[in-house]
Structures are given as C-alpha cells and as structure tokens.
Short mmCIF file of C-alpha atoms in Angstrom, two decimals:
data_model
loop_
_atom_site.label_atom_id
_atom_site.label_comp_id
_atom_site.label_asym_id
_atom_site.label_seq_id
_atom_site.Cartn_x
_atom_site.Cartn_y
_atom_site.Cartn_z
CA MET Z 291 47.88 32.05 3.26
CA LYS Z 292 50.93 28.81 4.30
CA ASP Z 293 50.99 30.50 7.42
CA LYS Z 294 47.19 30.84 8.06
CA ILE Z 295 47.45 26.90 6.76
CA LYS Z 296 50.10 26.05 9.59
CA VAL Z 297 47.81 27.63 12.38
CA PHE Z 298 45.32 26.24 11.68
CA ALA Z 299 46.67 22.90 11.63
CA THR Z 300 48.38 22.84 14.97
CA LEU Z 301 44.80 24.06 16.14
CA THR Z 302 43.40 21.17 14.48
CA LEU Z 303 45.92 18.23 16.22
CA LEU Z 304 45.58 20.37 19.54
CA MET Z 305 41.60 19.73 19.69
CA CYS Z 306 42.00 16.52 18.36
CA GLY Z 307 45.02 16.09 20.60
CA LEU Z 308 42.55 17.27 23.58
CA TYR Z 309 39.54 15.72 22.85
CA GLY Z 310 41.95 11.65 22.44
CA ILE Z 311 43.08 13.00 26.45
CA TYR Z 312 39.67 13.92 27.67
CA LYS Z 313 38.25 10.28 25.98
CA PHE Z 314 41.06 8.81 26.90
CA LEU Z 315 40.58 9.33 30.87
CA GLU Z 316 36.97 8.81 30.70
CA ASN Z 317 37.56 5.82 30.19
CA ARG Z 318 39.11 4.42 32.47
CA ARG Z 319 37.38 5.99 35.34
CA SER Z 320 34.26 4.00 33.67
CA ASN Z 321 36.10 0.50 33.32
CA ASP Z 322 37.51 2.09 37.23
CA ILE Z 323 33.55 2.02 38.17
CA GLU Z 324 32.94 -1.29 36.40
CA LEU Z 325 36.24 -2.46 38.71
CA ILE Z 326 34.67 -0.62 41.61
CA ASN Z 327 30.33 -2.00 41.02
CA LYS Z 328 32.31 -6.52 40.28
CA ASP Z 329 32.97 -6.66 43.93
CA PHE Z 330 33.61 -3.86 46.32
CA LYS Z 331 32.77 -3.54 49.81
CA ILE Z 332 31.23 0.47 51.87
CA ILE Z 333 32.92 1.66 54.44
CA ASP Z 334 33.45 5.34 56.46
CA GLY Z 335 36.05 7.77 55.34
CA ILE Z 336 36.90 10.90 56.49
CA VAL Z 337 36.90 14.74 54.09
CA VAL Z 338 40.59 15.43 54.59
CA LYS Z 339 40.16 18.26 52.44
CA LYS Z 340 37.51 20.23 49.99
CA SER Z 341 38.33 21.67 46.98
CA VAL Z 342 35.65 23.69 44.66
CA GLN Z 343 38.31 24.88 42.25
CA LYS Z 344 38.93 23.57 38.40
CA GLY Z 345 36.13 20.94 39.38
CA ASN Z 346 34.51 19.98 43.42
CA SER Z 347 36.11 16.99 44.33
CA LEU Z 348 36.67 15.71 47.95
CA ARG Z 349 39.67 13.95 48.79
CA VAL Z 350 39.06 11.09 51.66
CA LYS Z 351 40.83 9.11 54.03
CA TYR Z 352 40.03 5.74 54.35
CA ILE Z 353 41.00 2.64 55.88
CA VAL Z 354 42.00 -1.04 54.75
CA ASN Z 355 42.87 -4.17 55.83
CA GLY Z 356 45.03 -1.43 58.57
CA ARG Z 357 46.31 0.63 55.18
CA VAL Z 358 45.26 4.48 55.43
CA TYR Z 359 44.46 5.90 51.80
CA ILE Z 360 43.73 9.60 50.85
CA GLU Z 361 41.70 9.26 47.36
CA SER Z 362 39.60 11.73 45.79
CA ASP Z 363 36.47 11.55 44.17
CA GLY Z 364 33.91 14.53 42.85
CA PHE Z 365 30.73 15.98 44.24
CA LEU Z 366 28.35 18.56 43.52
CA GLU Z 367 28.91 22.53 45.11
CA SER Z 368 25.06 22.38 46.27
CA GLN Z 369 25.83 18.90 48.45
CA LYS Z 370 27.23 20.57 51.73
CA VAL Z 371 30.37 18.88 52.88
CA ASN Z 372 32.31 20.29 54.96
CA ILE Z 373 35.92 19.11 56.53
CA GLY Z 374 36.02 16.03 58.98
CA ASP Z 375 32.48 14.72 58.06
CA SER Z 376 31.76 11.55 57.60
CA ILE Z 377 30.81 10.09 54.77
CA ARG Z 378 30.45 6.89 53.16
CA VAL Z 379 33.23 4.72 50.46
CA LYS Z 380 33.06 2.57 48.19
CA TYR Z 381 36.02 1.11 47.43
CA SER Z 382 37.00 -1.55 45.13
CA ILE Z 383 38.06 -5.55 46.95
CA ASP Z 384 41.00 -5.84 44.59
CA LYS Z 385 42.14 -2.28 44.35
CA PRO Z 386 41.11 -0.08 47.46
CA GLU Z 387 43.04 2.96 46.30
CA LEU Z 388 39.53 2.77 43.11
CA ILE Z 389 36.64 4.73 44.92
CA ILE Z 390 33.01 6.50 44.48
CA ILE Z 391 31.99 8.29 47.32
CA GLU Z 392 28.40 8.33 48.90
CA PHE Z 393 27.65 11.67 46.34
CA ASN Z 394 28.82 10.18 43.10
CA ASP Z 395 26.19 9.43 41.05
CA TYR Z 396 27.32 5.76 40.39
CA PHE Z 397 27.42 5.22 44.18
#
C-alpha cells in the first residue's frame, strides 16, 4: 500500500510540475505578445525552416538595424508556406528578437 501511495504522490508532483512549467511558458508568451503589440514595426522576412513535428513552427530570417535575426513562431498546417517564402513579421522595437508572424492570430 505504501508503494502505491509513493507512486501516486510522485505522479501527482510530476503532473503539478509540468502544469507549472506550461503556465509559466504560456504567461511568458503572453507578456512577449503584449510587449510586441505595445510598440512594433512590420517588415518582410524569409522562411528559412519549416517544422511540422511536435507543433508547427517557422524559422524566419529578418534584418533590423543591420542586424540579422532568425526567430521562430507557430503556424497552422493548413496555411501553405514553404522555405524561401517571404512573410510579414511584426517585431518589438525594444526587443527585435520578439516576433509575431503573419500567420499568428495575434498579428
């Protein structure tokens, strides 16, 4: 019986930990979106990588003030985009590494 309680307690702690990490990451992304939308510019970027495993994401290359950035954001698989395509990128003026691509609902 004690072994079952230990297993249950361990699984409960693990699930609570995973939920905490999920909420932290969700909150951080919400803060990033808020910062971007507070003061932003929109430019064109080039898709350099497309990933459809473990979530759909695009890596986008763009240039701000002479500096090259390569950052990623999500997209829906139904949105037809390929490597080399030009897409619009909304970036934070304060932190240009924070982006929202045109396929994101928050764009």
